[in-house]
Amino acid sequence: MDLHAGRAAKAETTVTAKRGAKWRAVAMLRRGLLTVLVLTQTLVATYFMVSVLPYHGGNDVERGLAVLFAILFAWISVGFWTAVFGFVLRRRGGDVHSFARRHSVERLAETPLARTAVIIPIYHEPIGRTFRGIRAIYRSLQATGRLEHFDFHILSDSRDPNVWLAEQAAWFRLCQELDAA
């Protein structure tokens, strides 16, 4: 009996190792493809940017501008290509290498979640609408049964003392209503 259990555990370890190696290979391929696409797009865009400058990058100001442009464009390009990859993967039925597919539903359900801060920045927002939205978010998370993993915070930059006090009062009332002190 113990010999059979040992063989089963060894076979499961081997399968897990093979999946891990395949996942690492796919991850390296994806990262490489993302890097090539971002760098290519950034180089082409920077080339065109430099070509429209008066001195075509011939002085320090234009070179500095080109470097700053390249950094900011690369940042936007990473977001664009990440969205494209996500769209393609979703259209193909999802990522077969995602954690959600690599583990059983039971194992995912028993895995503890990290605490998450829900931060709502406001600046002279309509108080009623804002706090109705916060209430909806709270109730939605409450319905999942995982509310204890979330902390809510309001960041108010409101400068009018009347608005500021109204926001505090609305927050206090909402905390009382939801029993969420």
PDB file of N, CA and C in Angstrom, residues 53-144:
ATOM      1  N   LEU A  53      11.657  66.639 -35.783  1.00  0.00           N
ATOM      2  CA  LEU A  53      12.287  67.699 -34.999  1.00  0.00           C
ATOM      3  C   LEU A  53      13.114  68.592 -35.916  1.00  0.00           C
ATOM      4  N   PRO A  54      13.266  69.873 -35.590  1.00  0.00           N
ATOM      5  CA  PRO A  54      13.976  70.808 -36.484  1.00  0.00           C
ATOM      6  C   PRO A  54      15.419  70.401 -36.794  1.00  0.00           C
ATOM      7  N   TYR A  55      16.139  69.897 -35.791  1.00  0.00           N
ATOM      8  CA  TYR A  55      17.548  69.533 -36.013  1.00  0.00           C
ATOM      9  C   TYR A  55      17.739  68.019 -36.072  1.00  0.00           C
ATOM     10  N   HIS A  56      16.660  67.265 -36.166  1.00  0.00           N
ATOM     11  CA  HIS A  56      16.686  65.794 -36.290  1.00  0.00           C
ATOM     12  C   HIS A  56      17.562  65.138 -35.228  1.00  0.00           C
ATOM     13  N   GLY A  57      17.417  65.606 -34.006  1.00  0.00           N
ATOM     14  CA  GLY A  57      18.176  65.030 -32.893  1.00  0.00           C
ATOM     15  C   GLY A  57      19.613  65.484 -32.862  1.00  0.00           C
ATOM     16  N   GLY A  58      19.912  66.603 -33.489  1.00  0.00           N
ATOM     17  CA  GLY A  58      21.292  67.078 -33.603  1.00  0.00           C
ATOM     18  C   GLY A  58      21.801  67.873 -32.421  1.00  0.00           C
ATOM     19  N   ASN A  59      20.960  68.165 -31.442  1.00  0.00           N
ATOM     20  CA  ASN A  59      21.455  68.889 -30.262  1.00  0.00           C
ATOM     21  C   ASN A  59      20.996  68.164 -28.999  1.00  0.00           C
ATOM     22  N   ASP A  60      21.531  68.606 -27.855  1.00  0.00           N
ATOM     23  CA  ASP A  60      21.258  67.923 -26.590  1.00  0.00           C
ATOM     24  C   ASP A  60      19.786  67.968 -26.202  1.00  0.00           C
ATOM     25  N   VAL A  61      19.126  69.082 -26.463  1.00  0.00           N
ATOM     26  CA  VAL A  61      17.710  69.206 -26.111  1.00  0.00           C
ATOM     27  C   VAL A  61      16.886  68.187 -26.890  1.00  0.00           C
ATOM     28  N   GLU A  62      17.128  68.057 -28.174  1.00  0.00           N
ATOM     29  CA  GLU A  62      16.362  67.107 -28.987  1.00  0.00           C
ATOM     30  C   GLU A  62      16.703  65.662 -28.622  1.00  0.00           C
ATOM     31  N   ARG A  63      17.961  65.385 -28.309  1.00  0.00           N
ATOM     32  CA  ARG A  63      18.319  64.033 -27.883  1.00  0.00           C
ATOM     33  C   ARG A  63      17.625  63.696 -26.559  1.00  0.00           C
ATOM     34  N   GLY A  64      17.604  64.655 -25.637  1.00  0.00           N
ATOM     35  CA  GLY A  64      16.899  64.446 -24.375  1.00  0.00           C
ATOM     36  C   GLY A  64      15.409  64.235 -24.597  1.00  0.00           C
ATOM     37  N   LEU A  65      14.844  65.020 -25.515  1.00  0.00           N
ATOM     38  CA  LEU A  65      13.437  64.862 -25.856  1.00  0.00           C
ATOM     39  C   LEU A  65      13.176  63.481 -26.458  1.00  0.00           C
ATOM     40  N   ALA A  66      14.080  63.030 -27.313  1.00  0.00           N
ATOM     41  CA  ALA A  66      13.921  61.714 -27.943  1.00  0.00           C
ATOM     42  C   ALA A  66      14.009  60.590 -26.910  1.00  0.00           C
ATOM     43  N   VAL A  67      14.918  60.717 -25.958  1.00  0.00           N
ATOM     44  CA  VAL A  67      15.044  59.689 -24.916  1.00  0.00           C
ATOM     45  C   VAL A  67      13.780  59.661 -24.062  1.00  0.00           C
ATOM     46  N   LEU A  68      13.312  60.825 -23.653  1.00  0.00           N
ATOM     47  CA  LEU A  68      12.088  60.895 -22.858  1.00  0.00           C
ATOM     48  C   LEU A  68      10.897  60.341 -23.647  1.00  0.00           C
ATOM     49  N   PHE A  69      10.811  60.705 -24.917  1.00  0.00           N
ATOM     50  CA  PHE A  69       9.740  60.181 -25.777  1.00  0.00           C
ATOM     51  C   PHE A  69       9.808  58.660 -25.842  1.00  0.00           C
ATOM     52  N   ALA A  70      11.017  58.107 -26.026  1.00  0.00           N
ATOM     53  CA  ALA A  70      11.166  56.649 -26.138  1.00  0.00           C
ATOM     54  C   ALA A  70      10.723  55.952 -24.852  1.00  0.00           C
ATOM     55  N   ILE A  71      11.102  56.496 -23.703  1.00  0.00           N
ATOM     56  CA  ILE A  71      10.715  55.885 -22.431  1.00  0.00           C
ATOM     57  C   ILE A  71       9.198  55.894 -22.275  1.00  0.00           C
ATOM     58  N   LEU A  72       8.591  57.039 -22.526  1.00  0.00           N
ATOM     59  CA  LEU A  72       7.142  57.146 -22.358  1.00  0.00           C
ATOM     60  C   LEU A  72       6.382  56.326 -23.404  1.00  0.00           C
ATOM     61  N   PHE A  73       6.910  56.299 -24.615  1.00  0.00           N
ATOM     62  CA  PHE A  73       6.247  55.509 -25.656  1.00  0.00           C
ATOM     63  C   PHE A  73       6.352  54.015 -25.347  1.00  0.00           C
ATOM     64  N   ALA A  74       7.503  53.580 -24.836  1.00  0.00           N
ATOM     65  CA  ALA A  74       7.662  52.162 -24.481  1.00  0.00           C
ATOM     66  C   ALA A  74       6.658  51.774 -23.404  1.00  0.00           C
ATOM     67  N   TRP A  75       6.436  52.656 -22.468  1.00  0.00           N
ATOM     68  CA  TRP A  75       5.477  52.405 -21.399  1.00  0.00           C
ATOM     69  C   TRP A  75       4.078  52.197 -21.992  1.00  0.00           C
ATOM     70  N   ILE A  76       3.688  53.059 -22.907  1.00  0.00           N
ATOM     71  CA  ILE A  76       2.382  52.928 -23.558  1.00  0.00           C
ATOM     72  C   ILE A  76       2.338  51.660 -24.411  1.00  0.00           C
ATOM     73  N   SER A  77       3.433  51.366 -25.065  1.00  0.00           N
ATOM     74  CA  SER A  77       3.498  50.185 -25.921  1.00  0.00           C
ATOM     75  C   SER A  77       3.345  48.895 -25.121  1.00  0.00           C
ATOM     76  N   VAL A  78       3.941  48.836 -23.930  1.00  0.00           N
ATOM     77  CA  VAL A  78       3.789  47.648 -23.084  1.00  0.00           C
ATOM     78  C   VAL A  78       2.312  47.445 -22.752  1.00  0.00           C
ATOM     79  N   GLY A  79       1.625  48.518 -22.394  1.00  0.00           N
ATOM     80  CA  GLY A  79       0.201  48.409 -22.097  1.00  0.00           C
ATOM     81  C   GLY A  79      -0.605  47.951 -23.304  1.00  0.00           C
ATOM     82  N   PHE A  80      -0.273  48.495 -24.471  1.00  0.00           N
ATOM     83  CA  PHE A  80      -0.981  48.120 -25.701  1.00  0.00           C
ATOM     84  C   PHE A  80      -0.795  46.635 -26.004  1.00  0.00           C
ATOM     85  N   TRP A  81       0.455  46.159 -26.013  1.00  0.00           N
ATOM     86  CA  TRP A  81       0.704  44.767 -26.365  1.00  0.00           C
ATOM     87  C   TRP A  81       0.185  43.803 -25.313  1.00  0.00           C
ATOM     88  N   THR A  82       0.213  44.205 -24.047  1.00  0.00           N
ATOM     89  CA  THR A  82      -0.374  43.368 -23.002  1.00  0.00           C
ATOM     90  C   THR A  82      -1.876  43.205 -23.244  1.00  0.00           C
ATOM     91  N   ALA A  83      -2.539  44.296 -23.602  1.00  0.00           N
ATOM     92  CA  ALA A  83      -3.968  44.232 -23.910  1.00  0.00           C
ATOM     93  C   ALA A  83      -4.236  43.359 -25.129  1.00  0.00           C
ATOM     94  N   VAL A  84      -3.400  43.472 -26.158  1.00  0.00           N
ATOM     95  CA  VAL A  84      -3.575  42.646 -27.356  1.00  0.00           C
ATOM     96  C   VAL A  84      -3.398  41.166 -27.012  1.00  0.00           C
ATOM     97  N   PHE A  85      -2.341  40.838 -26.239  1.00  0.00           N
ATOM     98  CA  PHE A  85      -2.132  39.443 -25.840  1.00  0.00           C
ATOM     99  C   PHE A  85      -3.326  38.923 -25.043  1.00  0.00           C
ATOM    100  N   GLY A  86      -3.809  39.744 -24.107  1.00  0.00           N
ATOM    101  CA  GLY A  86      -4.960  39.348 -23.303  1.00  0.00           C
ATOM    102  C   GLY A  86      -6.189  39.112 -24.158  1.00  0.00           C
ATOM    103  N   PHE A  87      -6.415  39.992 -25.140  1.00  0.00           N
ATOM    104  CA  PHE A  87      -7.560  39.838 -26.044  1.00  0.00           C
ATOM    105  C   PHE A  87      -7.450  38.536 -26.836  1.00  0.00           C
ATOM    106  N   VAL A  88      -6.277  38.275 -27.373  1.00  0.00           N
ATOM    107  CA  VAL A  88      -6.073  37.055 -28.165  1.00  0.00           C
ATOM    108  C   VAL A  88      -6.274  35.810 -27.301  1.00  0.00           C
ATOM    109  N   LEU A  89      -5.693  35.821 -26.096  1.00  0.00           N
ATOM    110  CA  LEU A  89      -5.857  34.664 -25.217  1.00  0.00           C
ATOM    111  C   LEU A  89      -7.321  34.456 -24.832  1.00  0.00           C
ATOM    112  N   ARG A  90      -8.040  35.536 -24.558  1.00  0.00           N
ATOM    113  CA  ARG A  90      -9.456  35.405 -24.202  1.00  0.00           C
ATOM    114  C   ARG A  90     -10.270  34.870 -25.381  1.00  0.00           C
ATOM    115  N   ARG A  91      -9.951  35.320 -26.585  1.00  0.00           N
ATOM    116  CA  ARG A  91     -10.674  34.846 -27.777  1.00  0.00           C
ATOM    117  C   ARG A  91     -10.401  33.367 -28.030  1.00  0.00           C
ATOM    118  N   ARG A  92      -9.240  32.879 -27.588  1.00  0.00           N
ATOM    119  CA  ARG A  92      -8.888  31.473 -27.790  1.00  0.00           C
ATOM    120  C   ARG A  92      -9.349  30.589 -26.640  1.00  0.00           C
ATOM    121  N   GLY A  93     -10.132  31.164 -25.706  1.00  0.00           N
ATOM    122  CA  GLY A  93     -10.673  30.354 -24.624  1.00  0.00           C
ATOM    123  C   GLY A  93      -9.941  30.490 -23.310  1.00  0.00           C
ATOM    124  N   GLY A  94      -9.034  31.420 -23.210  1.00  0.00           N
ATOM    125  CA  GLY A  94      -8.318  31.631 -21.951  1.00  0.00           C
ATOM    126  C   GLY A  94      -6.909  31.070 -22.011  1.00  0.00           C
ATOM    127  N   ASP A  95      -6.155  31.388 -20.995  1.00  0.00           N
ATOM    128  CA  ASP A  95      -4.760  30.971 -20.912  1.00  0.00           C
ATOM    129  C   ASP A  95      -4.678  29.590 -20.271  1.00  0.00           C
ATOM    130  N   VAL A  96      -4.195  28.603 -21.017  1.00  0.00           N
ATOM    131  CA  VAL A  96      -4.085  27.244 -20.486  1.00  0.00           C
ATOM    132  C   VAL A  96      -3.011  27.146 -19.403  1.00  0.00           C
ATOM    133  N   HIS A  97      -2.154  28.137 -19.293  1.00  0.00           N
ATOM    134  CA  HIS A  97      -1.087  28.124 -18.295  1.00  0.00           C
ATOM    135  C   HIS A  97      -1.412  28.976 -17.071  1.00  0.00           C
ATOM    136  N   SER A  98      -2.634  29.475 -16.956  1.00  0.00           N
ATOM    137  CA  SER A  98      -2.990  30.330 -15.821  1.00  0.00           C
ATOM    138  C   SER A  98      -3.071  29.497 -14.544  1.00  0.00           C
ATOM    139  N   PHE A  99      -2.894  30.160 -13.414  1.00  0.00           N
ATOM    140  CA  PHE A  99      -2.967  29.476 -12.124  1.00  0.00           C
ATOM    141  C   PHE A  99      -4.345  28.869 -11.901  1.00  0.00           C
ATOM    142  N   ALA A 100      -5.372  29.533 -12.398  1.00  0.00           N
ATOM    143  CA  ALA A 100      -6.724  29.029 -12.210  1.00  0.00           C
ATOM    144  C   ALA A 100      -6.928  27.680 -12.887  1.00  0.00           C
ATOM    145  N   ARG A 101      -6.195  27.414 -13.931  1.00  0.00           N
ATOM    146  CA  ARG A 101      -6.330  26.132 -14.622  1.00  0.00           C
ATOM    147  C   ARG A 101      -5.315  25.103 -14.140  1.00  0.00           C
ATOM    148  N   ARG A 102      -4.266  25.559 -13.491  1.00  0.00           N
ATOM    149  CA  ARG A 102      -3.220  24.634 -13.031  1.00  0.00           C
ATOM    150  C   ARG A 102      -3.570  23.989 -11.701  1.00  0.00           C
ATOM    151  N   HIS A 103      -4.555  24.538 -10.996  1.00  0.00           N
ATOM    152  CA  HIS A 103      -4.920  24.004  -9.692  1.00  0.00           C
ATOM    153  C   HIS A 103      -6.411  23.720  -9.654  1.00  0.00           C
ATOM    154  N   SER A 104      -6.796  22.797  -8.778  1.00  0.00           N
ATOM    155  CA  SER A 104      -8.206  22.446  -8.657  1.00  0.00           C
ATOM    156  C   SER A 104      -8.982  23.595  -8.012  1.00  0.00           C
ATOM    157  N   VAL A 105     -10.280  23.599  -8.229  1.00  0.00           N
ATOM    158  CA  VAL A 105     -11.152  24.619  -7.656  1.00  0.00           C
ATOM    159  C   VAL A 105     -11.064  24.569  -6.128  1.00  0.00           C
ATOM    160  N   GLU A 106     -10.999  23.366  -5.571  1.00  0.00           N
ATOM    161  CA  GLU A 106     -10.919  23.216  -4.118  1.00  0.00           C
ATOM    162  C   GLU A 106      -9.633  23.838  -3.576  1.00  0.00           C
ATOM    163  N   ARG A 107      -8.528  23.595  -4.262  1.00  0.00           N
ATOM    164  CA  ARG A 107      -7.252  24.142  -3.800  1.00  0.00           C
ATOM    165  C   ARG A 107      -7.238  25.663  -3.907  1.00  0.00           C
ATOM    166  N   LEU A 108      -7.801  26.193  -4.985  1.00  0.00           N
ATOM    167  CA  LEU A 108      -7.877  27.649  -5.130  1.00  0.00           C
ATOM    168  C   LEU A 108      -8.767  28.261  -4.055  1.00  0.00           C
ATOM    169  N   ALA A 109      -9.864  27.579  -3.712  1.00  0.00           N
ATOM    170  CA  ALA A 109     -10.779  28.104  -2.704  1.00  0.00           C
ATOM    171  C   ALA A 109     -10.142  28.120  -1.318  1.00  0.00           C
ATOM    172  N   GLU A 110      -9.270  27.170  -1.039  1.00  0.00           N
ATOM    173  CA  GLU A 110      -8.660  27.104   0.298  1.00  0.00           C
ATOM    174  C   GLU A 110      -7.404  27.970   0.409  1.00  0.00           C
ATOM    175  N   THR A 111      -6.931  28.526  -0.696  1.00  0.00           N
ATOM    176  CA  THR A 111      -5.748  29.378  -0.663  1.00  0.00           C
ATOM    177  C   THR A 111      -6.120  30.737  -0.069  1.00  0.00           C
ATOM    178  N   PRO A 112      -5.427  31.153   0.987  1.00  0.00           N
ATOM    179  CA  PRO A 112      -5.780  32.448   1.593  1.00  0.00           C
ATOM    180  C   PRO A 112      -5.437  33.608   0.665  1.00  0.00           C
ATOM    181  N   LEU A 113      -6.296  34.600   0.674  1.00  0.00           N
ATOM    182  CA  LEU A 113      -6.087  35.783  -0.148  1.00  0.00           C
ATOM    183  C   LEU A 113      -5.334  36.841   0.634  1.00  0.00           C
ATOM    184  N   ALA A 114      -4.561  37.635  -0.056  1.00  0.00           N
ATOM    185  CA  ALA A 114      -3.893  38.772   0.574  1.00  0.00           C
ATOM    186  C   ALA A 114      -4.914  39.884   0.783  1.00  0.00           C
ATOM    187  N   ARG A 115      -4.658  40.735   1.751  1.00  0.00           N
ATOM    188  CA  ARG A 115      -5.549  41.871   1.979  1.00  0.00           C
ATOM    189  C   ARG A 115      -5.385  42.858   0.835  1.00  0.00           C
ATOM    190  N   THR A 116      -6.494  43.448   0.444  1.00  0.00           N
ATOM    191  CA  THR A 116      -6.510  44.407  -0.651  1.00  0.00           C
ATOM    192  C   THR A 116      -7.152  45.697  -0.176  1.00  0.00           C
ATOM    193  N   ALA A 117      -6.503  46.810  -0.477  1.00  0.00           N
ATOM    194  CA  ALA A 117      -7.057  48.118  -0.129  1.00  0.00           C
ATOM    195  C   ALA A 117      -7.882  48.627  -1.306  1.00  0.00           C
ATOM    196  N   VAL A 118      -9.124  48.980  -1.035  1.00  0.00           N
ATOM    197  CA  VAL A 118      -9.988  49.615  -2.022  1.00  0.00           C
ATOM    198  C   VAL A 118      -9.925  51.110  -1.707  1.00  0.00           C
ATOM    199  N   ILE A 119      -9.254  51.852  -2.569  1.00  0.00           N
ATOM    200  CA  ILE A 119      -9.014  53.270  -2.320  1.00  0.00           C
ATOM    201  C   ILE A 119      -9.851  54.091  -3.293  1.00  0.00           C
ATOM    202  N   ILE A 120     -10.654  54.988  -2.752  1.00  0.00           N
ATOM    203  CA  ILE A 120     -11.525  55.819  -3.576  1.00  0.00           C
ATOM    204  C   ILE A 120     -11.081  57.273  -3.421  1.00  0.00           C
ATOM    205  N   PRO A 121     -10.383  57.819  -4.426  1.00  0.00           N
ATOM    206  CA  PRO A 121     -10.009  59.234  -4.350  1.00  0.00           C
ATOM    207  C   PRO A 121     -11.185  60.105  -4.799  1.00  0.00           C
ATOM    208  N   ILE A 122     -11.462  61.142  -4.036  1.00  0.00           N
ATOM    209  CA  ILE A 122     -12.555  62.051  -4.393  1.00  0.00           C
ATOM    210  C   ILE A 122     -12.094  63.491  -4.230  1.00  0.00           C
ATOM    211  N   TYR A 123     -12.654  64.344  -5.058  1.00  0.00           N
ATOM    212  CA  TYR A 123     -12.378  65.778  -4.991  1.00  0.00           C
ATOM    213  C   TYR A 123     -13.634  66.507  -5.425  1.00  0.00           C
ATOM    214  N   HIS A 124     -14.395  66.950  -4.479  1.00  0.00           N
ATOM    215  CA  HIS A 124     -15.652  67.661  -4.732  1.00  0.00           C
ATOM    216  C   HIS A 124     -16.585  66.853  -5.633  1.00  0.00           C
ATOM    217  N   GLU A 125     -16.615  65.530  -5.414  1.00  0.00           N
ATOM    218  CA  GLU A 125     -17.517  64.658  -6.174  1.00  0.00           C
ATOM    219  C   GLU A 125     -18.933  64.796  -5.615  1.00  0.00           C
ATOM    220  N   PRO A 126     -19.951  64.453  -6.415  1.00  0.00           N
ATOM    221  CA  PRO A 126     -21.313  64.409  -5.868  1.00  0.00           C
ATOM    222  C   PRO A 126     -21.370  63.353  -4.756  1.00  0.00           C
ATOM    223  N   ILE A 127     -21.627  63.775  -3.558  1.00  0.00           N
ATOM    224  CA  ILE A 127     -21.491  62.906  -2.387  1.00  0.00           C
ATOM    225  C   ILE A 127     -22.459  61.726  -2.443  1.00  0.00           C
ATOM    226  N   GLY A 128     -23.709  61.973  -2.779  1.00  0.00           N
ATOM    227  CA  GLY A 128     -24.686  60.890  -2.833  1.00  0.00           C
ATOM    228  C   GLY A 128     -24.288  59.807  -3.819  1.00  0.00           C
ATOM    229  N   ARG A 129     -23.937  60.215  -5.030  1.00  0.00           N
ATOM    230  CA  ARG A 129     -23.560  59.244  -6.070  1.00  0.00           C
ATOM    231  C   ARG A 129     -22.296  58.486  -5.683  1.00  0.00           C
ATOM    232  N   THR A 130     -21.329  59.203  -5.146  1.00  0.00           N
ATOM    233  CA  THR A 130     -20.059  58.582  -4.776  1.00  0.00           C
ATOM    234  C   THR A 130     -20.263  57.496  -3.733  1.00  0.00           C
ATOM    235  N   PHE A 131     -21.011  57.805  -2.697  1.00  0.00           N
ATOM    236  CA  PHE A 131     -21.182  56.835  -1.619  1.00  0.00           C
ATOM    237  C   PHE A 131     -22.162  55.722  -1.978  1.00  0.00           C
ATOM    238  N   ARG A 132     -23.064  55.975  -2.928  1.00  0.00           N
ATOM    239  CA  ARG A 132     -23.882  54.864  -3.451  1.00  0.00           C
ATOM    240  C   ARG A 132     -22.990  53.882  -4.205  1.00  0.00           C
ATOM    241  N   GLY A 133     -22.016  54.404  -4.941  1.00  0.00           N
ATOM    242  CA  GLY A 133     -21.067  53.538  -5.636  1.00  0.00           C
ATOM    243  C   GLY A 133     -20.225  52.716  -4.676  1.00  0.00           C
ATOM    244  N   ILE A 134     -19.778  53.355  -3.595  1.00  0.00           N
ATOM    245  CA  ILE A 134     -18.993  52.636  -2.589  1.00  0.00           C
ATOM    246  C   ILE A 134     -19.849  51.551  -1.932  1.00  0.00           C
ATOM    247  N   ARG A 135     -21.109  51.881  -1.653  1.00  0.00           N
ATOM    248  CA  ARG A 135     -22.019  50.898  -1.075  1.00  0.00           C
ATOM    249  C   ARG A 135     -22.182  49.710  -2.015  1.00  0.00           C
ATOM    250  N   ALA A 136     -22.312  49.972  -3.307  1.00  0.00           N
ATOM    251  CA  ALA A 136     -22.472  48.880  -4.287  1.00  0.00           C
ATOM    252  C   ALA A 136     -21.229  47.993  -4.329  1.00  0.00           C
ATOM    253  N   ILE A 137     -20.060  48.606  -4.295  1.00  0.00           N
ATOM    254  CA  ILE A 137     -18.816  47.823  -4.285  1.00  0.00           C
ATOM    255  C   ILE A 137     -18.759  46.953  -3.030  1.00  0.00           C
ATOM    256  N   TYR A 138     -19.080  47.556  -1.897  1.00  0.00           N
ATOM    257  CA  TYR A 138     -19.048  46.833  -0.618  1.00  0.00           C
ATOM    258  C   TYR A 138     -20.005  45.640  -0.650  1.00  0.00           C
ATOM    259  N   ARG A 139     -21.238  45.897  -1.094  1.00  0.00           N
ATOM    260  CA  ARG A 139     -22.240  44.822  -1.142  1.00  0.00           C
ATOM    261  C   ARG A 139     -21.815  43.710  -2.116  1.00  0.00           C
ATOM    262  N   SER A 140     -21.228  44.096  -3.225  1.00  0.00           N
ATOM    263  CA  SER A 140     -20.773  43.107  -4.195  1.00  0.00           C
ATOM    264  C   SER A 140     -19.683  42.215  -3.595  1.00  0.00           C
ATOM    265  N   LEU A 141     -18.739  42.828  -2.906  1.00  0.00           N
ATOM    266  CA  LEU A 141     -17.687  42.036  -2.256  1.00  0.00           C
ATOM    267  C   LEU A 141     -18.264  41.198  -1.119  1.00  0.00           C
ATOM    268  N   GLN A 142     -19.248  41.731  -0.434  1.00  0.00           N
ATOM    269  CA  GLN A 142     -19.894  40.996   0.650  1.00  0.00           C
ATOM    270  C   GLN A 142     -20.584  39.744   0.101  1.00  0.00           C
ATOM    271  N   ALA A 143     -21.163  39.856  -1.081  1.00  0.00           N
ATOM    272  CA  ALA A 143     -21.857  38.722  -1.697  1.00  0.00           C
ATOM    273  C   ALA A 143     -20.896  37.594  -2.065  1.00  0.00           C
ATOM    274  N   THR A 144     -19.624  37.913  -2.283  1.00  0.00           N
ATOM    275  CA  THR A 144     -18.649  36.864  -2.614  1.00  0.00           C
ATOM    276  C   THR A 144     -18.249  36.050  -1.393  1.00  0.00           C
TER     277      THR A 144
END
